[in-house]
Every structure is written in structure tokens, then in C-alpha cells.
Amino acid sequence: MSAPLTRRTFGLAAATLAGAVSARWLVGNIHSGEARLLRPPGAKSETEFLSSCIRCGQCVEACPPQALLLATLAEGLSLGTPYSRPEIQPCDLCRGHDTLECIRVCPTGALSPVEKHQDIDMGEAVLDTEICFAWNGVTCRSCWHACPFPNQAIVFDELARATIDEESCIGCGLCIPACLTDPKSLTIRPKGATTLAAQAKED
Ligand code: SF4
Ligand code: SF4
Ligand code: SF4
């Protein structure tokens, strides 16, 4: 049988809950500049994005393929901001049209217009050559067919192995659902995480 909830035990429980919540916020704060989340097209650096996004959710509402989610408390300072999980539903660049709905509806410029789709910089695809069919003797071009920039973002070498071109890949994630391996051979590294990883290598 559980102990009766006295003022003292209530106080302890409240303090424990507050501690857990603040620990989560702290973790979020520590990571807030490093873009662990894949942001929608048009987002600037993670720090700029966090300071200009007002958490209105209009981009999430407007996204035709429902590719955007709102971050929960587990994401600390990112709470209420939009992000994409391409393994569930990638951004389809609004089906290839010039107008990108999330950018169109954003009231603050947290998502700002891009001249052309190739200018989008959500992040970059990372290919696991250990499991990619094309690297293991099996003919496969599924990601290439799904990519909006075949022969630019995904390039096949003379041995028919896929490679990602960092400059051309925009991080949309359309290649992920197309990938035929289980688990998927492709993941997306968000833009800010790329910068941090590069910095870590330099340090
Ligand atoms: S560009 Fe279109 S499909 Fe992509 S996240 Fe924005 S609204 Fe959704
Ligand atoms: S529409 Fe703009 S301000 Fe509103 S949640 Fe999306 S990114 Fe943030
Ligand atoms: S390689 Fe993948 S993430 Fe990069 S542009 Fe092509 S489909 Fe998008």
C-alpha cells in the first residue's frame, strides 16, 4: 500500500519532479546551439533559429506531407520548435513546387525564403557503407531515384557504389524511405551538427 501523501512527502515529490524537469532543461540548454534536430528548409543557424522562432506551429500546420513535428520538453530550449524526422516522413520540398509552404507561412523569418531548392541546407545525408547494398555487391539505385538531385547529391562511382556529395546534398531525407536496407543505410546529420562535428575534429 502506498504511503499517505503528507505535506513533507508532497514537498519531496515536487522537489524531485522540479529537479528532473530542470535537468532536462539543462541538457537542452547545453545542446541548444548544436542543432540535434533537423530543421525545416530556410532555417538559419540553430542559435538564430531558436531566437527567432516563436513556436507558433504554423509551419507544422501548413506542411502538405506532414513532415514536421513540434519538439517536446525532452528537447529543452527547443520545446515547441519544428523539426523533421525523415525516417517517418521526409520533407518533399512541397512536391517540387517553387513555393515551400513552411517558409511561406512563417511569420518571423525564422524560416526565410530560398531562391531555389538547391540552396536549401537542412543538413546532409550520411551513408553507412557497411550495410548499403551498393557497397556490398548488390545492384541498388533506389536512393538515387528518390533524390531530387541525382548525379549531384548522390553519385555512383565506377564500381556502382553510392556516395553523397556534401555540397549538393540539402538534407531533405527523401532518400531514406527509398533505401531498401533494414536498418536504413542513410541518416541525416542536421546542419549545425555537421559544423560541431567538424569543429570537434579540428580541436
Ligand atoms: S518545404 Fe514543404 S514539405 Fe518541406 S517541410 Fe516545408 S512545408 Fe513541409
Ligand atoms: S512558422 Fe516560423 S515561427 Fe512559427 S513555429 Fe514555424 S518556424 Fe517557428
Ligand atoms: S542525398 Fe538524400 S538528403 Fe541529400 S538531397 Fe538527395 S534525397 Fe535529399
Short mmCIF file of C-alpha atoms and ligand atoms in Angstrom, two decimals:
data_model
loop_
_atom_site.label_atom_id
_atom_site.label_comp_id
_atom_site.label_asym_id
_atom_site.label_seq_id
_atom_site.Cartn_x
_atom_site.Cartn_y
_atom_site.Cartn_z
CA MET A 1 0.00 0.00 0.00
CA SER A 2 1.42 3.44 -0.86
CA ALA A 3 2.34 5.87 1.94
CA PRO A 4 -0.10 8.72 2.59
CA LEU A 5 0.86 11.95 0.82
CA THR A 6 1.88 14.23 3.69
CA ARG A 7 3.00 17.82 3.21
CA ARG A 8 6.61 16.62 3.57
CA THR A 9 6.36 13.78 1.06
CA PHE A 10 4.48 16.09 -1.32
CA GLY A 11 7.31 18.61 -0.94
CA LEU A 12 9.91 15.93 -1.65
CA ALA A 13 7.99 14.66 -4.68
CA ALA A 14 7.63 18.21 -6.02
CA ALA A 15 11.34 18.86 -5.49
CA THR A 16 12.24 15.61 -7.29
CA LEU A 17 9.94 16.47 -10.22
CA ALA A 18 11.35 20.00 -10.40
CA GLY A 19 14.87 18.57 -10.36
CA ALA A 20 14.08 16.15 -13.17
CA VAL A 21 12.47 18.88 -15.26
CA SER A 22 15.33 21.32 -14.70
CA ALA A 23 17.86 18.58 -15.51
CA ARG A 24 16.10 18.09 -18.84
CA TRP A 25 16.15 21.82 -19.47
CA LEU A 26 19.82 21.88 -18.57
CA VAL A 27 20.57 19.10 -21.05
CA GLY A 28 18.59 21.03 -23.63
CA ASN A 29 20.46 24.21 -22.80
CA ILE A 30 23.81 22.52 -23.12
CA HIS A 31 22.86 21.20 -26.52
CA SER A 32 20.85 24.21 -27.67
CA GLY A 33 23.42 25.54 -30.11
CA GLU A 34 24.27 22.27 -31.71
CA ALA A 35 21.23 21.51 -33.85
CA ARG A 36 20.43 17.98 -32.87
CA LEU A 37 17.12 18.40 -34.65
CA LEU A 38 16.65 18.50 -38.40
CA ARG A 39 15.09 21.90 -39.01
CA PRO A 40 12.72 22.79 -41.88
CA PRO A 41 14.01 24.42 -45.07
CA GLY A 42 15.08 28.03 -44.73
CA ALA A 43 16.17 27.78 -41.08
CA LYS A 44 19.32 29.72 -40.30
CA SER A 45 21.92 28.66 -37.72
CA GLU A 46 20.48 26.85 -34.69
CA THR A 47 21.13 29.81 -32.39
CA GLU A 48 19.46 32.29 -34.77
CA PHE A 49 16.60 29.90 -35.39
CA LEU A 50 15.92 29.40 -31.68
CA SER A 51 15.88 33.15 -31.08
CA SER A 52 13.54 33.95 -33.98
CA CYS A 53 11.07 31.04 -33.91
CA ILE A 54 8.04 32.00 -31.78
CA ARG A 55 6.77 28.39 -31.56
CA CYS A 56 3.52 29.23 -33.33
CA GLY A 57 3.35 25.89 -35.14
CA GLN A 58 2.08 27.43 -38.39
CA CYS A 59 4.76 25.69 -40.43
CA VAL A 60 3.72 22.33 -38.98
CA GLU A 61 0.09 23.02 -39.87
CA ALA A 62 0.97 24.13 -43.39
CA CYS A 63 3.29 21.27 -44.34
CA PRO A 64 1.47 19.25 -47.06
CA PRO A 65 3.10 15.85 -46.33
CA GLN A 66 3.00 16.45 -42.55
CA ALA A 67 6.75 16.17 -42.39
CA LEU A 68 7.14 18.50 -39.42
CA LEU A 69 6.72 17.84 -35.70
CA LEU A 70 6.90 20.13 -32.70
CA ALA A 71 9.68 19.40 -30.20
CA THR A 72 8.67 18.27 -26.73
CA LEU A 73 10.07 19.16 -23.32
CA ALA A 74 12.72 16.48 -23.77
CA GLU A 75 14.38 18.84 -26.26
CA GLY A 76 14.91 21.59 -23.66
CA LEU A 77 15.09 25.04 -25.22
CA SER A 78 13.85 23.61 -28.50
CA LEU A 79 10.45 22.95 -26.90
CA GLY A 80 7.71 23.87 -29.35
CA THR A 81 10.00 24.35 -32.34
CA PRO A 82 9.54 22.45 -35.62
CA TYR A 83 11.73 19.63 -36.82
CA SER A 84 11.62 16.79 -39.30
CA ARG A 85 12.14 13.05 -38.85
CA PRO A 86 12.66 11.87 -42.41
CA GLU A 87 12.65 8.21 -41.40
CA ILE A 88 8.95 8.75 -40.62
CA GLN A 89 8.08 11.34 -43.30
CA PRO A 90 10.64 13.39 -45.20
CA CYS A 91 10.18 16.92 -46.46
CA ASP A 92 9.11 16.57 -50.10
CA LEU A 93 10.07 20.16 -50.97
CA CYS A 94 6.32 20.70 -51.30
CA ARG A 95 6.30 18.20 -54.15
CA GLY A 96 8.85 20.09 -56.13
CA HIS A 97 6.92 23.36 -56.42
CA ASP A 98 8.74 26.66 -56.12
CA THR A 99 6.70 27.76 -53.08
CA LEU A 100 7.68 26.00 -49.88
CA GLU A 101 4.69 26.21 -47.56
CA CYS A 102 6.54 26.27 -44.23
CA ILE A 103 8.62 29.23 -45.38
CA ARG A 104 5.58 30.97 -46.86
CA VAL A 105 3.60 30.91 -43.61
CA CYS A 106 6.40 31.58 -41.12
CA PRO A 107 5.57 34.99 -39.60
CA THR A 108 9.00 35.84 -38.21
CA GLY A 109 11.57 34.93 -40.83
CA ALA A 110 12.80 32.04 -38.68
CA LEU A 111 12.35 30.19 -41.97
CA SER A 112 13.49 32.51 -44.71
CA PRO A 113 12.97 32.20 -48.47
CA VAL A 114 15.47 30.38 -50.65
CA GLU A 115 15.99 31.29 -54.27
CA LYS A 116 15.98 27.69 -55.46
CA HIS A 117 15.66 24.28 -53.86
CA GLN A 118 19.36 23.63 -54.31
CA ASP A 119 20.00 26.49 -51.86
CA ILE A 120 18.24 24.65 -49.01
CA ASP A 121 20.62 23.48 -46.31
CA MET A 122 18.85 21.32 -43.75
CA GLY A 123 21.85 19.06 -43.28
CA GLU A 124 23.48 16.26 -45.15
CA ALA A 125 22.93 12.58 -45.73
CA VAL A 126 25.38 10.14 -44.18
CA LEU A 127 25.75 6.75 -45.87
CA ASP A 128 26.68 3.62 -43.92
CA THR A 129 28.80 1.70 -46.41
CA GLU A 130 28.78 -1.36 -44.14
CA ILE A 131 25.14 -2.02 -44.92
CA CYS A 132 24.41 -0.15 -48.16
CA PHE A 133 23.61 -2.76 -50.85
CA ALA A 134 25.56 -0.86 -53.49
CA TRP A 135 28.70 -1.17 -51.36
CA ASN A 136 28.18 -4.86 -50.76
CA GLY A 137 27.91 -6.35 -54.21
CA VAL A 138 24.18 -5.86 -54.78
CA THR A 139 22.95 -3.55 -57.53
CA CYS A 140 20.78 -0.83 -55.99
CA ARG A 141 19.94 2.72 -57.05
CA SER A 142 16.80 3.25 -55.01
CA CYS A 143 18.08 6.34 -53.16
CA TRP A 144 19.28 7.82 -56.44
CA HIS A 145 15.78 7.55 -57.92
CA ALA A 146 14.27 9.31 -54.88
CA CYS A 147 16.81 12.11 -54.64
CA PRO A 148 15.78 15.46 -56.16
CA PHE A 149 19.39 15.96 -57.27
CA PRO A 150 20.53 12.63 -58.73
CA ASN A 151 24.10 12.67 -60.04
CA GLN A 152 24.72 15.72 -57.89
CA ALA A 153 23.83 14.86 -54.28
CA ILE A 154 24.06 11.09 -54.82
CA VAL A 155 26.77 10.00 -57.20
CA PHE A 156 27.73 6.45 -58.22
CA ASP A 157 31.38 5.64 -58.78
CA GLU A 158 32.84 3.32 -61.46
CA LEU A 159 32.14 0.34 -59.17
CA ALA A 160 28.44 1.35 -58.86
CA ARG A 161 28.87 2.40 -55.23
CA ALA A 162 26.81 5.34 -53.94
CA THR A 163 28.48 8.37 -52.40
CA ILE A 164 26.99 11.57 -51.00
CA ASP A 165 28.26 14.91 -52.24
CA GLU A 166 28.21 17.17 -49.17
CA GLU A 167 27.96 20.36 -51.21
CA SER A 168 24.95 19.28 -53.25
CA CYS A 169 23.00 17.32 -50.64
CA ILE A 170 20.40 19.54 -48.96
CA GLY A 171 19.43 17.09 -46.20
CA CYS A 172 15.80 16.65 -47.26
CA GLY A 173 15.85 12.95 -46.37
CA LEU A 174 13.83 11.79 -49.39
CA CYS A 175 16.44 9.10 -49.89
CA ILE A 176 15.73 7.48 -46.51
CA PRO A 177 12.31 5.89 -47.10
CA ALA A 178 13.57 4.79 -50.51
CA CYS A 179 16.53 2.91 -49.02
CA LEU A 180 15.97 -0.83 -49.19
CA THR A 181 18.15 -1.99 -46.30
CA ASP A 182 16.88 -2.66 -42.79
CA PRO A 183 18.05 -0.72 -40.86
CA LYS A 184 18.36 2.12 -43.37
CA SER A 185 21.80 2.83 -44.76
CA LEU A 186 21.13 6.57 -44.78
CA THR A 187 20.66 9.05 -41.94
CA ILE A 188 20.60 12.84 -41.99
CA ARG A 189 23.06 14.87 -39.96
CA PRO A 190 21.47 18.27 -39.20
CA LYS A 191 23.33 21.33 -40.43
CA GLY A 192 24.58 22.56 -37.02
CA ALA A 193 25.66 19.08 -36.01
CA THR A 194 27.83 18.98 -39.11
CA THR A 195 29.56 22.15 -38.02
CA LEU A 196 30.10 20.85 -34.49
CA ALA A 197 31.44 17.53 -35.74
CA ALA A 198 33.88 19.38 -37.96
CA GLN A 199 34.90 21.62 -35.07
CA ALA A 200 35.40 18.61 -32.81
CA LYS A 201 37.71 17.09 -35.43
CA GLU A 202 39.75 20.29 -35.55
CA ASP A 203 40.09 20.54 -31.74
S1 SF4 B 1 9.19 22.57 -47.65
FE1 SF4 B 1 7.05 21.87 -47.73
S2 SF4 B 1 7.21 19.64 -47.45
FE2 SF4 B 1 9.15 20.53 -46.74
S3 SF4 B 1 8.89 20.86 -44.52
FE3 SF4 B 1 8.35 22.78 -45.56
S4 SF4 B 1 6.12 22.65 -45.85
FE4 SF4 B 1 6.84 20.57 -45.42
S1 SF4 B 2 6.10 29.16 -38.54
FE1 SF4 B 2 8.12 30.05 -38.08
S2 SF4 B 2 7.88 30.99 -36.06
FE2 SF4 B 2 6.15 29.56 -36.31
S3 SF4 B 2 6.86 27.59 -35.42
FE3 SF4 B 2 7.36 27.54 -37.60
S4 SF4 B 2 9.47 28.28 -37.74
FE4 SF4 B 2 8.67 28.89 -35.74
S1 SF4 B 3 21.06 12.62 -50.88
FE1 SF4 B 3 19.15 12.33 -49.70
S2 SF4 B 3 19.09 14.05 -48.28
FE2 SF4 B 3 20.58 14.57 -49.86
S3 SF4 B 3 19.44 15.77 -51.41
FE3 SF4 B 3 19.40 13.61 -52.05
S4 SF4 B 3 17.49 12.77 -51.19
FE4 SF4 B 3 17.91 14.71 -50.10
#
